[in-house]
Amino acid sequence: MSFPISFFLFFFTLTLGSFISISSSSWFGAWIGLELNLMSFIPLITFKSKSLFSEAALKYFLIQALGSVLFISSGILSLSFYLISSLSILLSLLLKLGSAPFHFWFPQVMEGLQWPQIFILSTIQKLAPLTLISYLMNSSILIKMTILSSILSALIGSLGGLNLTLLRKIIAFSSINHLSWMLMAVSISDMSWLIYFIIYMFIILSITSVFHKLQTFSLSMLIQSDHNSTFHAIIISLNFLSLSGLPPMTGFIPKWIIMQIMLNLNLYIPLFFLLFSALITLYFYLRIIISMIILLNPILNFNMKYKSLTSFSSTLFFKSSFNFIGIIYPLYFIFI
């Protein structure tokens, strides 16, 4: 898929809006950055004139506009009613993130996007709201609300992904589940959520790159793709294992850091829900991996076209190599 020049222009203004929100010294400046970010992402969704893209753009615009109205209204009240205003700002940011219990729009919008836009929605679009939430973590009530939203996101993100065959919805519920870990990290440590976000961004980049190359949007399309190969099957499997946080893959490192901090703070009940949800997400990742690997066998494969065993893409391997850092990381402690 080739992108027009305007795509890169809007992508630049989108990232600029995120940085304006992060670096702003007032809620009004943060709101301007969020609006610039929103108005730059809409053209990125609808760069092809298809009804599915237009529907996703309309849903995204309405939800984000509702969140922006609540955000700027709460910012005005901050001078007189600080606690109520901060709570309303937190709720508006959770709505913009797609965190539970405001997650209802996220899988529906994700279903109408292409893989590059899915990467942007899962990563860059969450940077500014998460940073603004971290600025609010100076009240025990707001911290408890964030932890509650984290627990709900963990349960909904794991249970919602069961028995799905559409890859975009699986990635959407997976993103909601990973958002629960980020929200928990935001409430306890600024550095830990940033580490988690950066590692998650590289992992989701490798997954969306493979699916974008294969142009697959469902489990059946992935298995029967004419461009599928043993190399792609191995890369997808390792990416999903890293996304699930299974040791010794790279995705386990940020979860390990957050678990250590939560144990030190005696947050046993939230940690139980996060680990329980992680096991459920691992189940539906393994369901994809096992079915894909088994059907690579020519005897069991319904697609009679030859699957190349030597199809190799250095670009995809380079993008996915980040997932192997967790395997090499323990060697550091062996040799020091």
Short mmCIF file of C-alpha atoms in Angstrom, two decimals:
data_model
loop_
_atom_site.label_atom_id
_atom_site.label_comp_id
_atom_site.label_asym_id
_atom_site.label_seq_id
_atom_site.Cartn_x
_atom_site.Cartn_y
_atom_site.Cartn_z
CA MET A 1 0.00 0.00 0.00
CA SER A 2 1.42 3.37 -1.03
CA PHE A 3 0.69 6.45 1.03
CA PRO A 4 0.19 9.96 -0.41
CA ILE A 5 2.41 12.86 0.63
CA SER A 6 -0.43 14.31 2.72
CA PHE A 7 -0.31 11.18 4.90
CA PHE A 8 3.15 12.11 6.18
CA LEU A 9 2.10 15.74 6.68
CA PHE A 10 -0.85 14.74 8.85
CA PHE A 11 1.33 12.23 10.70
CA PHE A 12 3.75 15.06 11.54
CA THR A 13 0.93 17.29 12.87
CA LEU A 14 -0.45 14.31 14.81
CA THR A 15 2.82 13.77 16.67
CA LEU A 16 3.17 17.55 17.08
CA GLY A 17 -0.24 17.65 18.79
CA SER A 18 0.85 14.92 21.21
CA PHE A 19 4.04 16.81 22.12
CA ILE A 20 2.07 20.06 22.59
CA SER A 21 -0.23 18.30 25.07
CA ILE A 22 2.68 16.74 26.95
CA SER A 23 4.70 19.95 27.23
CA SER A 24 1.79 22.30 27.97
CA SER A 25 1.69 24.13 31.32
CA SER A 26 -2.11 24.52 31.35
CA TRP A 27 -5.16 22.38 30.64
CA PHE A 28 -6.14 24.71 27.80
CA GLY A 29 -2.81 24.14 26.04
CA ALA A 30 -3.19 20.39 26.58
CA TRP A 31 -6.67 20.57 25.03
CA ILE A 32 -5.30 22.37 21.96
CA GLY A 33 -2.72 19.63 21.49
CA LEU A 34 -5.37 16.91 21.83
CA GLU A 35 -7.58 18.65 19.25
CA LEU A 36 -4.69 18.98 16.79
CA ASN A 37 -3.96 15.31 17.34
CA LEU A 38 -7.61 14.40 16.71
CA MET A 39 -8.02 16.50 13.56
CA SER A 40 -4.79 15.06 12.14
CA PHE A 41 -5.80 11.44 12.70
CA ILE A 42 -9.18 11.71 10.92
CA PRO A 43 -7.58 12.27 7.45
CA LEU A 44 -5.21 9.38 8.12
CA ILE A 45 -8.21 7.07 8.53
CA THR A 46 -10.09 8.30 5.46
CA PHE A 47 -7.22 8.61 2.97
CA LYS A 48 -9.09 5.99 0.91
CA SER A 49 -12.74 6.69 0.07
CA LYS A 50 -14.39 3.58 1.47
CA SER A 51 -17.54 3.41 3.60
CA LEU A 52 -15.83 1.27 6.26
CA PHE A 53 -13.08 3.86 6.76
CA SER A 54 -15.61 6.73 6.86
CA GLU A 55 -17.69 4.91 9.47
CA ALA A 56 -14.63 4.32 11.67
CA ALA A 57 -13.59 7.97 11.29
CA LEU A 58 -17.07 9.19 12.27
CA LYS A 59 -17.20 6.95 15.35
CA TYR A 60 -13.72 8.03 16.40
CA PHE A 61 -14.52 11.72 15.88
CA LEU A 62 -17.76 11.61 17.91
CA ILE A 63 -16.15 9.81 20.86
CA GLN A 64 -13.07 12.02 20.89
CA ALA A 65 -15.21 15.17 20.54
CA LEU A 66 -17.27 14.06 23.55
CA GLY A 67 -14.06 13.51 25.51
CA SER A 68 -12.70 16.90 24.44
CA VAL A 69 -15.90 18.70 25.54
CA LEU A 70 -15.75 17.02 28.93
CA PHE A 71 -12.02 17.78 29.18
CA ILE A 72 -12.22 21.52 28.45
CA SER A 73 -15.35 21.93 30.62
CA SER A 74 -13.58 20.27 33.53
CA GLY A 75 -10.49 22.42 32.99
CA ILE A 76 -12.58 25.57 33.37
CA LEU A 77 -13.92 24.33 36.72
CA SER A 78 -10.45 23.58 38.10
CA LEU A 79 -10.12 27.04 39.69
CA SER A 80 -13.17 26.59 41.93
CA PHE A 81 -13.76 22.83 42.29
CA TYR A 82 -10.36 21.21 41.97
CA LEU A 83 -11.22 17.64 43.04
CA ILE A 84 -14.40 17.40 40.95
CA SER A 85 -12.59 18.97 38.02
CA SER A 86 -9.65 16.55 38.30
CA LEU A 87 -12.02 13.59 38.46
CA SER A 88 -13.87 14.77 35.34
CA ILE A 89 -10.57 15.31 33.50
CA LEU A 90 -9.51 11.77 34.45
CA LEU A 91 -12.79 10.33 33.13
CA SER A 92 -12.46 12.28 29.87
CA LEU A 93 -8.90 11.00 29.36
CA LEU A 94 -10.00 7.41 30.08
CA LEU A 95 -12.71 7.87 27.44
CA LYS A 96 -10.13 9.09 24.93
CA LEU A 97 -7.89 6.12 25.72
CA GLY A 98 -10.65 3.55 25.33
CA SER A 99 -10.09 2.25 28.84
CA ALA A 100 -12.83 0.34 30.66
CA PRO A 101 -15.62 1.14 31.35
CA PHE A 102 -15.37 3.45 28.29
CA HIS A 103 -13.95 0.78 25.99
CA PHE A 104 -17.09 0.19 23.88
CA TRP A 105 -15.90 2.28 20.90
CA PHE A 106 -12.36 0.99 20.64
CA PRO A 107 -12.88 -2.46 18.98
CA GLN A 108 -15.50 -1.03 16.60
CA VAL A 109 -13.19 1.74 15.41
CA MET A 110 -10.26 -0.66 15.17
CA GLU A 111 -12.30 -2.98 12.94
CA GLY A 112 -12.56 -0.26 10.28
CA LEU A 113 -8.85 0.61 10.08
CA GLN A 114 -5.85 -0.57 8.08
CA TRP A 115 -2.81 -1.94 9.91
CA PRO A 116 -0.70 1.29 9.83
CA GLN A 117 -3.61 3.23 11.37
CA ILE A 118 -4.08 0.45 13.95
CA PHE A 119 -0.46 0.92 15.01
CA ILE A 120 -0.99 4.69 15.40
CA LEU A 121 -4.23 4.25 17.36
CA SER A 122 -2.68 1.64 19.66
CA THR A 123 0.47 3.61 20.46
CA ILE A 124 0.92 7.27 19.50
CA GLN A 125 -2.72 8.20 20.22
CA LYS A 126 -2.29 6.95 23.81
CA LEU A 127 0.88 8.87 24.59
CA ALA A 128 -0.66 12.28 25.38
CA PRO A 129 -3.66 11.02 27.47
CA LEU A 130 -1.43 8.72 29.52
CA THR A 131 1.02 11.54 30.20
CA LEU A 132 -1.82 13.86 31.26
CA ILE A 133 -3.18 11.14 33.57
CA SER A 134 0.26 10.87 35.18
CA TYR A 135 0.04 14.60 35.99
CA LEU A 136 -3.18 13.92 37.96
CA MET A 137 -1.68 11.24 40.22
CA ASN A 138 -1.41 13.52 43.26
CA SER A 139 -4.67 12.50 44.95
CA SER A 140 -5.52 9.15 46.58
CA ILE A 141 -9.05 9.22 45.08
CA LEU A 142 -7.72 9.67 41.54
CA ILE A 143 -5.14 6.92 42.07
CA LYS A 144 -7.85 4.52 43.26
CA MET A 145 -10.03 5.41 40.27
CA THR A 146 -7.12 4.72 37.92
CA ILE A 147 -6.42 1.36 39.58
CA LEU A 148 -10.13 0.45 39.33
CA SER A 149 -10.13 1.31 35.62
CA SER A 150 -6.96 -0.75 35.23
CA ILE A 151 -8.58 -3.83 36.78
CA LEU A 152 -11.70 -3.46 34.61
CA SER A 153 -9.57 -3.01 31.49
CA ALA A 154 -7.59 -6.14 32.33
CA LEU A 155 -10.73 -8.27 32.69
CA ILE A 156 -12.56 -6.84 29.66
CA GLY A 157 -9.45 -6.92 27.46
CA SER A 158 -8.83 -10.59 28.24
CA LEU A 159 -12.41 -11.93 28.25
CA GLY A 160 -13.45 -9.88 25.21
CA GLY A 161 -10.75 -11.44 23.06
CA LEU A 162 -11.94 -15.01 23.56
CA ASN A 163 -13.52 -16.88 20.60
CA LEU A 164 -12.65 -14.11 18.12
CA THR A 165 -11.33 -14.86 14.64
CA LEU A 166 -10.91 -11.25 13.42
CA LEU A 167 -7.31 -10.19 13.95
CA ARG A 168 -8.08 -6.49 14.27
CA LYS A 169 -10.54 -7.09 17.12
CA ILE A 170 -8.06 -9.44 18.81
CA ILE A 171 -5.41 -6.72 18.66
CA ALA A 172 -8.01 -4.20 19.94
CA PHE A 173 -8.86 -6.23 23.05
CA SER A 174 -5.16 -7.02 23.50
CA SER A 175 -4.49 -3.26 23.45
CA ILE A 176 -7.15 -2.73 26.13
CA ASN A 177 -5.48 -5.40 28.26
CA HIS A 178 -2.03 -3.83 27.85
CA LEU A 179 -3.57 -0.45 28.66
CA SER A 180 -4.49 -1.87 32.09
CA TRP A 181 -0.79 -2.50 32.81
CA MET A 182 0.08 1.02 31.64
CA LEU A 183 -2.62 2.59 33.83
CA MET A 184 -1.38 0.60 36.81
CA ALA A 185 2.17 1.74 36.05
CA VAL A 186 1.00 5.36 35.74
CA SER A 187 -0.55 5.22 39.21
CA ILE A 188 2.63 3.90 40.87
CA SER A 189 5.66 5.06 38.83
CA ASP A 190 6.25 7.45 35.93
CA MET A 191 9.32 5.68 34.58
CA SER A 192 7.77 2.20 34.58
CA TRP A 193 4.81 3.14 32.38
CA LEU A 194 7.13 4.89 29.91
CA ILE A 195 9.30 1.77 29.66
CA TYR A 196 6.19 -0.36 29.17
CA PHE A 197 4.84 2.01 26.49
CA ILE A 198 8.08 2.05 24.47
CA ILE A 199 8.46 -1.73 24.53
CA TYR A 200 4.78 -2.23 23.64
CA MET A 201 5.15 0.20 20.74
CA PHE A 202 7.98 -1.82 19.20
CA ILE A 203 6.14 -5.12 19.69
CA ILE A 204 2.92 -3.87 18.09
CA LEU A 205 4.97 -2.36 15.25
CA SER A 206 6.42 -5.78 14.40
CA ILE A 207 2.98 -7.44 14.50
CA THR A 208 1.21 -4.85 12.37
CA SER A 209 4.12 -4.85 9.89
CA VAL A 210 3.74 -8.59 9.27
CA PHE A 211 -0.05 -8.40 8.96
CA HIS A 212 0.23 -5.38 6.67
CA LYS A 213 2.67 -7.23 4.42
CA LEU A 214 0.39 -10.31 4.27
CA GLN A 215 -2.79 -8.16 4.08
CA THR A 216 -4.64 -10.49 6.44
CA PHE A 217 -7.51 -9.42 8.68
CA SER A 218 -8.87 -12.72 10.00
CA LEU A 219 -7.49 -16.01 11.26
CA SER A 220 -8.65 -17.91 8.17
CA MET A 221 -7.00 -15.36 5.86
CA LEU A 222 -3.78 -15.66 7.85
CA ILE A 223 -3.70 -19.45 7.58
CA GLN A 224 -4.67 -19.62 3.90
CA SER A 225 -2.64 -16.62 2.70
CA ASP A 226 -0.75 -17.29 -0.54
CA HIS A 227 2.15 -15.18 0.79
CA ASN A 228 2.39 -17.04 4.08
CA SER A 229 5.54 -19.01 4.79
CA THR A 230 7.39 -20.75 7.59
CA PHE A 231 9.37 -17.57 8.20
CA HIS A 232 6.19 -15.51 8.65
CA ALA A 233 4.68 -18.18 10.91
CA ILE A 234 7.75 -18.16 13.17
CA ILE A 235 7.90 -14.34 13.26
CA ILE A 236 4.17 -14.04 14.06
CA SER A 237 4.45 -16.71 16.76
CA LEU A 238 7.40 -15.01 18.45
CA ASN A 239 5.69 -11.62 18.21
CA PHE A 240 2.53 -12.94 19.86
CA LEU A 241 4.54 -14.68 22.60
CA SER A 242 6.34 -11.41 23.27
CA LEU A 243 3.03 -9.51 23.25
CA SER A 244 1.63 -11.94 25.82
CA GLY A 245 4.57 -11.24 28.14
CA LEU A 246 5.77 -14.83 28.19
CA PRO A 247 9.34 -15.14 29.51
CA PRO A 248 12.02 -14.91 28.24
CA MET A 249 10.61 -12.70 25.45
CA THR A 250 11.04 -8.92 25.58
CA GLY A 251 7.38 -8.30 26.46
CA PHE A 252 7.97 -9.93 29.85
CA ILE A 253 10.54 -7.31 30.97
CA PRO A 254 8.13 -4.36 31.57
CA LYS A 255 5.57 -6.65 33.22
CA TRP A 256 8.31 -7.98 35.48
CA ILE A 257 9.24 -4.43 36.50
CA ILE A 258 5.61 -3.52 37.28
CA MET A 259 5.08 -6.76 39.23
CA GLN A 260 8.13 -6.03 41.39
CA ILE A 261 6.90 -2.50 42.16
CA MET A 262 3.35 -3.73 42.96
CA LEU A 263 4.71 -6.40 45.29
CA ASN A 264 6.79 -3.80 47.12
CA LEU A 265 3.66 -1.63 47.52
CA ASN A 266 1.54 -4.61 48.69
CA LEU A 267 -0.89 -4.25 45.76
CA TYR A 268 -1.71 -7.97 45.76
CA ILE A 269 -5.37 -7.80 44.67
CA PRO A 270 -4.79 -5.65 41.55
CA LEU A 271 -1.75 -7.79 40.70
CA PHE A 272 -3.90 -10.94 40.89
CA PHE A 273 -6.38 -9.54 38.34
CA LEU A 274 -3.59 -8.40 36.01
CA LEU A 275 -1.85 -11.79 36.08
CA PHE A 276 -5.15 -13.65 35.69
CA SER A 277 -6.00 -11.58 32.62
CA ALA A 278 -2.51 -12.13 31.21
CA LEU A 279 -3.06 -15.90 31.32
CA ILE A 280 -6.35 -15.55 29.44
CA THR A 281 -4.76 -13.39 26.75
CA LEU A 282 -1.97 -15.95 26.44
CA TYR A 283 -4.67 -18.54 25.68
CA PHE A 284 -6.10 -16.77 22.66
CA TYR A 285 -2.60 -15.91 21.40
CA LEU A 286 -1.67 -19.60 21.60
CA ARG A 287 -4.86 -20.52 19.79
CA ILE A 288 -3.70 -18.45 16.81
CA ILE A 289 -0.12 -19.76 16.97
CA ILE A 290 -1.02 -23.45 17.25
CA SER A 291 -3.59 -23.41 14.44
CA MET A 292 -1.19 -21.51 12.18
CA ILE A 293 1.78 -23.83 12.83
CA ILE A 294 -0.27 -27.03 12.49
CA LEU A 295 -1.76 -25.95 9.17
CA LEU A 296 1.68 -25.16 7.76
CA ASN A 297 1.93 -28.93 7.33
CA PRO A 298 1.06 -29.54 3.63
CA ILE A 299 -0.97 -32.65 4.56
CA LEU A 300 -3.21 -30.70 6.95
CA ASN A 301 -3.37 -27.48 4.94
CA PHE A 302 -6.53 -26.80 2.93
CA ASN A 303 -4.72 -24.25 0.79
CA MET A 304 -3.06 -26.48 -1.81
CA LYS A 305 -0.64 -23.81 -3.03
CA TYR A 306 2.98 -24.34 -2.10
CA LYS A 307 4.19 -22.64 1.06
CA SER A 308 7.70 -21.34 0.62
CA LEU A 309 10.11 -22.40 3.34
CA THR A 310 12.74 -19.87 2.33
CA SER A 311 10.64 -16.71 1.98
CA PHE A 312 12.68 -14.24 4.00
CA SER A 313 12.24 -10.52 4.57
CA SER A 314 15.15 -8.75 6.23
CA THR A 315 12.92 -5.74 7.01
CA LEU A 316 10.38 -7.81 8.93
CA PHE A 317 13.17 -9.66 10.72
CA PHE A 318 14.75 -6.37 11.75
CA LYS A 319 11.43 -5.00 13.05
CA SER A 320 10.76 -8.22 14.95
CA SER A 321 14.30 -8.60 16.32
CA PHE A 322 13.34 -6.33 19.24
CA ASN A 323 11.32 -9.25 20.63
CA PHE A 324 14.48 -11.33 20.99
CA ILE A 325 16.24 -8.92 23.35
CA GLY A 326 14.56 -10.63 26.32
CA ILE A 327 16.23 -13.92 25.34
CA ILE A 328 19.68 -12.29 25.24
CA TYR A 329 19.11 -10.17 28.38
CA PRO A 330 19.79 -12.97 30.96
CA LEU A 331 23.19 -13.61 29.37
CA TYR A 332 24.23 -10.18 30.64
CA PHE A 333 23.95 -11.40 34.24
CA ILE A 334 25.82 -14.60 33.44
CA PHE A 335 28.91 -12.87 32.08
CA ILE A 336 29.17 -9.95 34.54
#
